[in-house]
Short mmCIF file of C-alpha atoms and ligand atoms in Angstrom, two decimals:
data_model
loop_
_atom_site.label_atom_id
_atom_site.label_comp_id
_atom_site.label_asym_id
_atom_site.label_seq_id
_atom_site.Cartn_x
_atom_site.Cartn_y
_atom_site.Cartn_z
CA UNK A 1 -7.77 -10.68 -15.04
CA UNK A 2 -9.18 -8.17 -12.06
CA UNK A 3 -7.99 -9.30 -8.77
CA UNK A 4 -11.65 -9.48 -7.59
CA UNK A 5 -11.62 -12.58 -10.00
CA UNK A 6 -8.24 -13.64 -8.65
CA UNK A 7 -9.54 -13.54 -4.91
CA UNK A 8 -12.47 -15.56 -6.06
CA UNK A 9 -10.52 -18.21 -7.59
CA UNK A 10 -8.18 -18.33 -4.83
CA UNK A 11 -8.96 -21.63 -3.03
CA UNK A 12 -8.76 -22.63 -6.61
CA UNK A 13 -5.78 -21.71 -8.56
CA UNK A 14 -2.59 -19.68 -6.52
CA UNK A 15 0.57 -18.43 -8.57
CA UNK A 16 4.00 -20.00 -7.35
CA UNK A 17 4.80 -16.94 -5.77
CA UNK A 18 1.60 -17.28 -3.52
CA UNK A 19 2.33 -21.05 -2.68
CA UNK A 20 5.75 -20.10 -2.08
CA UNK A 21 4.41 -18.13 0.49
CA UNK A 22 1.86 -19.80 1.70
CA UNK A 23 4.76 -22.46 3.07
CA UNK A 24 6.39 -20.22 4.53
CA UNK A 25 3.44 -19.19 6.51
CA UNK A 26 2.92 -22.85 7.36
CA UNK A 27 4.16 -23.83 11.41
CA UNK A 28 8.04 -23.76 11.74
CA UNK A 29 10.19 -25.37 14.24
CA UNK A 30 12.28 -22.79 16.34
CA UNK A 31 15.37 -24.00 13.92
CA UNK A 32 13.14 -22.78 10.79
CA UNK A 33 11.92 -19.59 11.81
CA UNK A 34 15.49 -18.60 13.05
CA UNK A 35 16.25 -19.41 9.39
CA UNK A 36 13.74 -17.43 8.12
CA UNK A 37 14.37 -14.17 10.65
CA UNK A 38 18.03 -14.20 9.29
CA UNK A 39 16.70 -14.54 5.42
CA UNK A 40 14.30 -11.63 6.63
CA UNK A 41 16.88 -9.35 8.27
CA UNK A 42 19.48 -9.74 5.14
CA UNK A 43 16.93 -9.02 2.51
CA UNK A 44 15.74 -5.99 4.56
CA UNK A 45 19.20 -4.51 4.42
CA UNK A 46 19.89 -5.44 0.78
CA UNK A 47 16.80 -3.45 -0.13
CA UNK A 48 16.60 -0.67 2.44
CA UNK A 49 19.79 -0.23 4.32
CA UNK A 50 19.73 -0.21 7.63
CA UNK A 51 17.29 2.60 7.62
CA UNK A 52 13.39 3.09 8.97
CA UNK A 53 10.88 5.69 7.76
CA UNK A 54 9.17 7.47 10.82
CA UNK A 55 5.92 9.06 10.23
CA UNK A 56 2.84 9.96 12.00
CA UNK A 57 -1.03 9.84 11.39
CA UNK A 58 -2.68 13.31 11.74
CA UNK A 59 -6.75 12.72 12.00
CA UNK A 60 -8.64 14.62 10.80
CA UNK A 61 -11.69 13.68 11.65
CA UNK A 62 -13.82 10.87 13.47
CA UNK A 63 -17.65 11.29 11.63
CA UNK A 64 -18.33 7.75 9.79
CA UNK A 65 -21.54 7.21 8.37
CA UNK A 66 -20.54 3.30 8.08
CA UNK A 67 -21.15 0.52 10.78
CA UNK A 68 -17.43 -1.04 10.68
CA UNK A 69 -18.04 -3.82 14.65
CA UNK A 70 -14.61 -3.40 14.89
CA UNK A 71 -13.70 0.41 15.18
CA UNK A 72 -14.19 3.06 17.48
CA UNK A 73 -15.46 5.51 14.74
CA UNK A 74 -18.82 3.20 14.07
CA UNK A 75 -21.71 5.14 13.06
CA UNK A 76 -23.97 3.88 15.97
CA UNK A 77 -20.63 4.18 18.82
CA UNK A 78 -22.13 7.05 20.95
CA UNK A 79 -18.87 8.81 21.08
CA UNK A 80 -17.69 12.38 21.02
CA UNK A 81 -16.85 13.43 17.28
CA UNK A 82 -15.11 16.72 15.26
CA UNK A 83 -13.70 17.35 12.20
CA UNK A 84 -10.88 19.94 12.30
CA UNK A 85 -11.34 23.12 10.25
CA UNK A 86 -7.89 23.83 8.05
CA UNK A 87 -6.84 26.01 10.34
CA UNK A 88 -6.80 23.46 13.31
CA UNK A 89 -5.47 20.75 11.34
CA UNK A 90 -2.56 23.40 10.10
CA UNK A 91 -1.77 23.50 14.33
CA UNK A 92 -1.48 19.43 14.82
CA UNK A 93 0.67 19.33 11.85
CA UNK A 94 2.72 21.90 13.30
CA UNK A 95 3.13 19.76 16.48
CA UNK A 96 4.38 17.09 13.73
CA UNK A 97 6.73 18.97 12.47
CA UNK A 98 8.76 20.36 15.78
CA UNK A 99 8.85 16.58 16.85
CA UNK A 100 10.75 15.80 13.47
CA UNK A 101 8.34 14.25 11.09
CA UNK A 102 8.01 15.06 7.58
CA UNK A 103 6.32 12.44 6.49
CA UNK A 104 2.52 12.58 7.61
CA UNK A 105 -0.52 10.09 7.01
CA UNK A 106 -4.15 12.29 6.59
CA UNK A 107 -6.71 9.52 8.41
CA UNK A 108 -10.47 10.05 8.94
CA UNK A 109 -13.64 8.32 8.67
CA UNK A 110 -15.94 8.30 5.97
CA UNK A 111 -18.23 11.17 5.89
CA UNK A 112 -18.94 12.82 1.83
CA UNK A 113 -20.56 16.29 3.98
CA UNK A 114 -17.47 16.46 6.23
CA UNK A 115 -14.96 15.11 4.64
CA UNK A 116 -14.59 15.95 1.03
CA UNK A 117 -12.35 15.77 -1.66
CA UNK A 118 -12.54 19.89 -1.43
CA UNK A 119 -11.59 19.75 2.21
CA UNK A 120 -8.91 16.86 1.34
CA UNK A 121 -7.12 19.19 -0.67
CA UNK A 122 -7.12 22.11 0.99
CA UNK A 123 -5.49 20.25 4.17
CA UNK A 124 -3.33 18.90 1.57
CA UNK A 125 -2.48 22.11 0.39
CA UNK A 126 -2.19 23.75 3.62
CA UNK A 127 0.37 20.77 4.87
CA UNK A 128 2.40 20.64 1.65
CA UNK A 129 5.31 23.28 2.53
CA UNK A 130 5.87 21.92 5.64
CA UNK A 131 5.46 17.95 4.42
CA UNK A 132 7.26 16.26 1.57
CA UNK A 133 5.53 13.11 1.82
CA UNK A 134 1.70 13.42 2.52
CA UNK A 135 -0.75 10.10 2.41
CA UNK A 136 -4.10 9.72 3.23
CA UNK A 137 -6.21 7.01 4.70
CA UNK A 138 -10.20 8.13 4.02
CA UNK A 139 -12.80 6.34 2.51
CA UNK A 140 -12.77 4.96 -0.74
CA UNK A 141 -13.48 7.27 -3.99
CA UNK A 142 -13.93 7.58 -7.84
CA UNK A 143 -10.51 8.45 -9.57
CA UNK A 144 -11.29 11.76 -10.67
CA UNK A 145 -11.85 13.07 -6.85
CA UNK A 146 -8.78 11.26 -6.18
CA UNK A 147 -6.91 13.68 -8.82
CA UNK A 148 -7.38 16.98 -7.06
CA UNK A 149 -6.27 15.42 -3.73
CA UNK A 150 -3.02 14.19 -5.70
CA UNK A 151 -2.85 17.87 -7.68
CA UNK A 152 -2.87 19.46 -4.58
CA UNK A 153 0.56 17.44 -3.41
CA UNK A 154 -0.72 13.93 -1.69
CA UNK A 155 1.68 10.95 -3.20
CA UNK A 156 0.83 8.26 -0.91
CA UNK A 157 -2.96 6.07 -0.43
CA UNK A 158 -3.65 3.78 2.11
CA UNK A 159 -6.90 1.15 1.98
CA UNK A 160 -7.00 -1.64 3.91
CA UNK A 161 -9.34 -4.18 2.74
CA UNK A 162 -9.78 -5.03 6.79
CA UNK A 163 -10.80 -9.00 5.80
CA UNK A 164 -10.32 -10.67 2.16
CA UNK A 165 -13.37 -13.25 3.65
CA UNK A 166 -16.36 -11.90 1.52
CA UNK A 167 -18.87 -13.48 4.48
CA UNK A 168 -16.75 -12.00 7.64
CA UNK A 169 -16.24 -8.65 5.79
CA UNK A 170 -20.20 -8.58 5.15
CA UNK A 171 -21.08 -9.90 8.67
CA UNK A 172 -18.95 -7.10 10.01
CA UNK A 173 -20.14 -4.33 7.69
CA UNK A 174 -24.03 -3.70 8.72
CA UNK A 175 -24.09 0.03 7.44
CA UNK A 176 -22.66 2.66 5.21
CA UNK A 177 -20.99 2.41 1.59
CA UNK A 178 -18.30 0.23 2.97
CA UNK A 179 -20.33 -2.80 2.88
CA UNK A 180 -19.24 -2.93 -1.22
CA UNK A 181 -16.90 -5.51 -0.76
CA UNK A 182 -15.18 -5.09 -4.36
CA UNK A 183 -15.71 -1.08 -4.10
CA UNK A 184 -12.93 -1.38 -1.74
CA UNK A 185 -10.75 -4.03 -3.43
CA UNK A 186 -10.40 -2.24 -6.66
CA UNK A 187 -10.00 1.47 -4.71
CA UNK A 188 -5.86 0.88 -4.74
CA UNK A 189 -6.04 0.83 -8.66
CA UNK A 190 -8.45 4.03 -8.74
CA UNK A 191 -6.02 5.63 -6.56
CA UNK A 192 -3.12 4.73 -8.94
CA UNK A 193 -4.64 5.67 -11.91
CA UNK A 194 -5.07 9.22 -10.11
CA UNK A 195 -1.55 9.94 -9.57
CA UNK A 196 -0.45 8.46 -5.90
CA UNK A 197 2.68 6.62 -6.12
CA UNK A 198 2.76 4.89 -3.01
CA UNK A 199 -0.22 2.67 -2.54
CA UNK A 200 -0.23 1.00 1.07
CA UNK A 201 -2.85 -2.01 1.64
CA UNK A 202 -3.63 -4.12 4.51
CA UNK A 203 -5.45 -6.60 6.14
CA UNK A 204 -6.78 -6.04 10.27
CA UNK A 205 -6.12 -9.31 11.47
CA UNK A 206 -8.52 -10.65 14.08
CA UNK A 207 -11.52 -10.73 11.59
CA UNK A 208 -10.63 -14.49 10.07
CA UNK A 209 -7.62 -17.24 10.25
CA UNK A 210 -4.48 -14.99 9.94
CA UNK A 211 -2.76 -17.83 7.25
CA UNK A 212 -6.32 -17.36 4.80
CA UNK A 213 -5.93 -13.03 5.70
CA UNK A 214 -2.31 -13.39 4.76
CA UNK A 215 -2.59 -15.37 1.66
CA UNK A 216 -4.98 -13.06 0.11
CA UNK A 217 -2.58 -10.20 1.07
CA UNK A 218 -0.31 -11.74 -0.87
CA UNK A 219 -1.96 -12.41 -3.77
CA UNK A 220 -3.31 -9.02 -3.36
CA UNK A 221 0.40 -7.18 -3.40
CA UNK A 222 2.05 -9.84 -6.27
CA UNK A 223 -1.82 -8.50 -8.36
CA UNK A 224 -0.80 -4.85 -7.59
CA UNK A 225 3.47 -4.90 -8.29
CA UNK A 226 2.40 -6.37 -11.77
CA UNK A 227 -0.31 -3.68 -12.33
CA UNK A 228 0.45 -0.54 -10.49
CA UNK A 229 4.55 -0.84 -11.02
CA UNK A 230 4.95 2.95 -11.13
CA UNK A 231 3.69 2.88 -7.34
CA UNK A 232 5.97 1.79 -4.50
CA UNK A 233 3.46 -0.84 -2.89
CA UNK A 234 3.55 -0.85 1.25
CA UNK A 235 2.00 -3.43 3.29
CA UNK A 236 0.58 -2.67 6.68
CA UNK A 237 -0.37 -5.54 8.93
CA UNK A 238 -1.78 -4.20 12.01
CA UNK A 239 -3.77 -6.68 14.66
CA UNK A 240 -7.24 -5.47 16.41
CA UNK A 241 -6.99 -3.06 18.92
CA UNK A 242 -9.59 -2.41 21.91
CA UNK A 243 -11.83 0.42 20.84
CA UNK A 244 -15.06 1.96 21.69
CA UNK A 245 -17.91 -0.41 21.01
CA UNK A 246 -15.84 -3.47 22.84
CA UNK A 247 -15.66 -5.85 19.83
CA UNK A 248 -13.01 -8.40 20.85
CA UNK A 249 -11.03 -10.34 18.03
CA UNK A 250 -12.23 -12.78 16.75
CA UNK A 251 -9.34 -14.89 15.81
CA UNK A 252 -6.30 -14.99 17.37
CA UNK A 253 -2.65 -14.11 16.08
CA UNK A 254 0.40 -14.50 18.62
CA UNK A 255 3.42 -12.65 18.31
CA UNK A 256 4.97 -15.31 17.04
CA UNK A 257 3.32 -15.73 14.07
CA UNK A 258 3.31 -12.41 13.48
CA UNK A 259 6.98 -12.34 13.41
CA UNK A 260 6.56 -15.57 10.74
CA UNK A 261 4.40 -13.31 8.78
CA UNK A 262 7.03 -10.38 8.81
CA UNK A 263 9.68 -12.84 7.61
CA UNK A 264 7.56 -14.49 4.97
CA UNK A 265 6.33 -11.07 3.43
CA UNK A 266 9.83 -9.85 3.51
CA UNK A 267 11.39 -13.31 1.69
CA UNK A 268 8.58 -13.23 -1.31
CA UNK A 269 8.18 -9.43 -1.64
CA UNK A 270 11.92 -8.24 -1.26
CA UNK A 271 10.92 -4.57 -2.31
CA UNK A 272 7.79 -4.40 -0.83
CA UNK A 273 7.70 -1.95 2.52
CA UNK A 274 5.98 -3.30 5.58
CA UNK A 275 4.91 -0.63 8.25
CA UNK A 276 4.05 -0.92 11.86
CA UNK A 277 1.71 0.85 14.19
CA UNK A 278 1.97 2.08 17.44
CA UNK A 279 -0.69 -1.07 18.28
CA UNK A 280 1.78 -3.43 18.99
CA UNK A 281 3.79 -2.94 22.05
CA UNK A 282 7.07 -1.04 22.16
CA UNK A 283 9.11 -4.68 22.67
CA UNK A 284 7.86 -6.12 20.25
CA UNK A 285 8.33 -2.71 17.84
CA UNK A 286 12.00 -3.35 18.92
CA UNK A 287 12.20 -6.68 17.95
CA UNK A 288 10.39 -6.49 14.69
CA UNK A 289 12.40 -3.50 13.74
CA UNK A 290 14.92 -5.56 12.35
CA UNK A 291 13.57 -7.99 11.18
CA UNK A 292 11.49 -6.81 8.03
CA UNK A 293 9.91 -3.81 8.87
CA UNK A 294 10.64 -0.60 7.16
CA UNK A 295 8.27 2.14 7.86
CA UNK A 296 6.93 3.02 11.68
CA UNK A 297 4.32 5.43 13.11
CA UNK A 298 5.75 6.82 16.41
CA UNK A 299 4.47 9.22 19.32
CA UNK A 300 0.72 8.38 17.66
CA UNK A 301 -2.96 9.68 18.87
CA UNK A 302 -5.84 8.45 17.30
CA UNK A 303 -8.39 11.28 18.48
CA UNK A 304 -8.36 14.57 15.88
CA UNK A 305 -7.12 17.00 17.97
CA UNK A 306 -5.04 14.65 20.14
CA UNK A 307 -1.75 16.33 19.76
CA UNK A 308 -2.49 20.14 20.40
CA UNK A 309 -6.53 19.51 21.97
CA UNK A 310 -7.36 21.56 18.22
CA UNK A 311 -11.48 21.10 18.05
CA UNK A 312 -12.77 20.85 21.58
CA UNK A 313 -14.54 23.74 20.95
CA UNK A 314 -16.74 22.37 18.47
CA UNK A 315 -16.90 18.87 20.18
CA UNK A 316 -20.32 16.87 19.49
CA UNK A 317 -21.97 13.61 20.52
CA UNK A 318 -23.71 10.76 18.10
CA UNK A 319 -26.42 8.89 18.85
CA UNK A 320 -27.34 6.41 16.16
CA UNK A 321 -25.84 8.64 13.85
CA UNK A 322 -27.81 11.45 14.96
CA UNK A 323 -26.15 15.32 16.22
CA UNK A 324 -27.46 15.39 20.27
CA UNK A 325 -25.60 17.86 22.46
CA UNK A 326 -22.57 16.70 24.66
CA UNK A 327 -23.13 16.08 28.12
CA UNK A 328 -19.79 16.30 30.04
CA UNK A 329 -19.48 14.27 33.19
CA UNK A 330 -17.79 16.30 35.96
CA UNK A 331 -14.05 15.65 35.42
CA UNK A 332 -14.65 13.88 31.98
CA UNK A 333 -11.80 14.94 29.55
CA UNK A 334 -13.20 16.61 26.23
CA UNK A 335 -11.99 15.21 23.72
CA UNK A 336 -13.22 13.67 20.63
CA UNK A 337 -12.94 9.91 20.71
CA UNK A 338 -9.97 7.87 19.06
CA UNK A 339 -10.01 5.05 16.34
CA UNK A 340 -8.33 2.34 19.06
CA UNK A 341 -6.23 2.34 21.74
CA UNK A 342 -2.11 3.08 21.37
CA UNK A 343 0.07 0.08 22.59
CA UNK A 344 3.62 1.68 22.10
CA UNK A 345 2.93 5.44 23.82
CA UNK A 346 6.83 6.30 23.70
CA UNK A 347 7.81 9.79 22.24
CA UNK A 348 8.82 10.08 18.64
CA UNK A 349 12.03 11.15 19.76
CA UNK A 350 12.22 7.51 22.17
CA UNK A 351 11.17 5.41 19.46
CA UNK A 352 14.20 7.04 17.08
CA UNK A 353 16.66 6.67 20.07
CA UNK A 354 15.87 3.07 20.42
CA UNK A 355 15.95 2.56 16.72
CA UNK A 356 19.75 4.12 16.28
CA UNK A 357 21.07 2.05 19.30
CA UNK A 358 20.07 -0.91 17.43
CA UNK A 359 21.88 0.41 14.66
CA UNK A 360 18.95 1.80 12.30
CA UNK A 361 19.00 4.83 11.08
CA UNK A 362 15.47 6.36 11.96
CA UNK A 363 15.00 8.52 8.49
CA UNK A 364 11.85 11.83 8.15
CA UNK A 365 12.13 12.32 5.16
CA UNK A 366 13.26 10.40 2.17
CA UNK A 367 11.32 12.21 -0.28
CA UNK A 368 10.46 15.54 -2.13
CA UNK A 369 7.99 16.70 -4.48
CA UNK A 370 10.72 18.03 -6.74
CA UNK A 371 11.70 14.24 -7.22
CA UNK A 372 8.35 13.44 -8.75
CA UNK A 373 9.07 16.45 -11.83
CA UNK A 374 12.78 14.97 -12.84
S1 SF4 B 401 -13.17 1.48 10.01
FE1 SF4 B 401 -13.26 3.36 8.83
S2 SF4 B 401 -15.21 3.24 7.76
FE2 SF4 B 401 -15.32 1.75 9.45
S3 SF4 B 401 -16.29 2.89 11.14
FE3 SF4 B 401 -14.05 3.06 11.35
S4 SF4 B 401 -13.56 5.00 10.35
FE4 SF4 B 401 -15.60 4.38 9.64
#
């Protein structure tokens, strides 16, 4: 059975392992989630040591051609937009590297003419001396231009599905390819069947009732540990941001149940790696640190050419989707817009110093190339 037909069904039919979950996402007394953080924290050692993967997102590039209300990048956001040439992309990498990370995550919005799979690999390319681990987070495509990208030395793919509501996700979506709802769900098994093997998924939570988002996660990552068990499977659950356009969440999730959601993803899906973004606040980083989480992005911009100012020089505004010339306020800073705004702005090497003193070891790399040919 596809897990388009699952998804459908869910309200219907849900596996044991999904209505295991599903109580454990139900409200707990302080008493019970105390239970759960220390059921949480155990099982995260057991599987992962007392270790966390650092890595940072590198973009690439902010053209979209799809209407997404939620994200900075929107077609119609009158914003400032490049895409780095190779060359630039080779400096912000370098940045990367002198702050420690090995592990980097390609992101950019979905444009065919700007980004291509061509360009994809050659960045890949470019980056793959210098980067063991290399993912990328770009629109969705066909398997075989997937290949090339994974050829050229990418292992990891990240797609977040954003909303497993059919109606929000199309109320949401007014423009571009991304309004295929099941074009997206089936992209982490097109990606698999290309080569990556780690496959990271997601939910943006905000869009619809966290416990419905988080059930359908879950039914999404038991569907994909069956089908794509080659693949380590990562889960990212990242709440809405502020970001150009204003949208405001629509539902709310507190920290709290965040926490509950950590715990509860960590108790059904022992092996599963849950990451963390530099949108949540460095506090609550801390706390969640050891509590489930196993991968965290550190030291983060969300503009292409944020780290080094790479691309200024070929800096243009959108209107509608259409190429007008910038027009530069006296004082205004050029530089191309970001996705959302950062929560946790602490340095790389901050976030690693704050990890050790609470006895995790922060880890760059855990991962070579030469693994993938033994
Ligand atoms: S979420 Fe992705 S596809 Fe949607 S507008 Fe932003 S960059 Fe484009």
């Amino acid at each position: 059975m596809s897990f388009i037909e699952i998804l459908d069904g869910l309200s219907l039919t849900k596996s044991p392992l999904v209505c295991r979950f599903e109580g454990l996402i139900a409200p707990k007394s302080d008493s019970e989630l105390e239970a759960m953080a220390q059921a949480s924290r155990a099982l995260t050692i057991q599987n992962f040591g007392r270790t966390m993967r650092l890595f940072a997102p590198l973009y690439l590039s902010n053209e979209c051609i799809n209407n997404c209300s939620y994200c900075g990048f929107s077609r119609d956001n009158p914003i400032l937009r490049v895409t780095l040439s190779v060359h630039e992309v080779m400096a912000e990498a370098q940045h990367l590297l002198q702050s420690g990370f090995r592990q980097i995550l390609l992101v950019a919005g979905e444009h065919p003419k700007f980004i291509s799979r061509d360009y994809l690999a050659e960045c890949v390319r470019a980056l793959t001396p210098d980067f063991p681990s290399i993912a990328i987070e770009v629109g969705p495509m066909e398997t075989e231009d997937y290949i090339p990208i994974v050829d050229a030395g990418a292992e990891g793919l990240v797609v977040y599905q954003e909303t497993y509501n059919r109606g929000v996700y199309a109320e949401l979506h007014t423009a571009g390819p991304k309004r295929d709802f099941n074009w997206r769900l089936d992209c982490p098994e097109r990606g698999y069947g290309a080569g990556f093997r780690r496959i990271g998924i997601g939910a943006l939570f905000g869009l619809w009732r966290w416990q419905e988002e988080a059930v359908a996660l879950a039914a999404h990552l038991e569907y994909l540990l069956k089908r794509c068990w080659q693949a380590q499977i990562s889960v990212s659950l990242p709440r809405l941001r502020p970001a150009a356009g204003g949208f405001r969440p629509l539902f709310s999730m507190t920290d709290r149940e965040l926490a509950q959601l950590v715990c509860a993803l960590r108790i059904t899906f022992p092996q599963v790696g849950i990451v963390l973004s530099t949108r949540e606040r460095a506090s609550l980083r801390d706390a969640l640190a050891s509590l489930g989480v196993t991968m965290m992005s550190a030291g983060s911009h969300t503009e292409p050419g944020g780290y080094t100012r790479q691309g200024t020089e070929h800096l243009h505004q959108t209107v509608r989707g259409r190429i007008v010339a910038p027009d530069f306020q006296d004082g205004e800073d050029e530089l191309a817009a970001g996705q959302f705004e950062i929560s946790d702005a602490r340095s790389p090497e901050e976030v690693a110093n704050v990890l050790r003193r609470r006895g995790l070891e922060p880890v760059w790399k855990d991962w070579d190339q030469i693994l993938s040919g033994v």
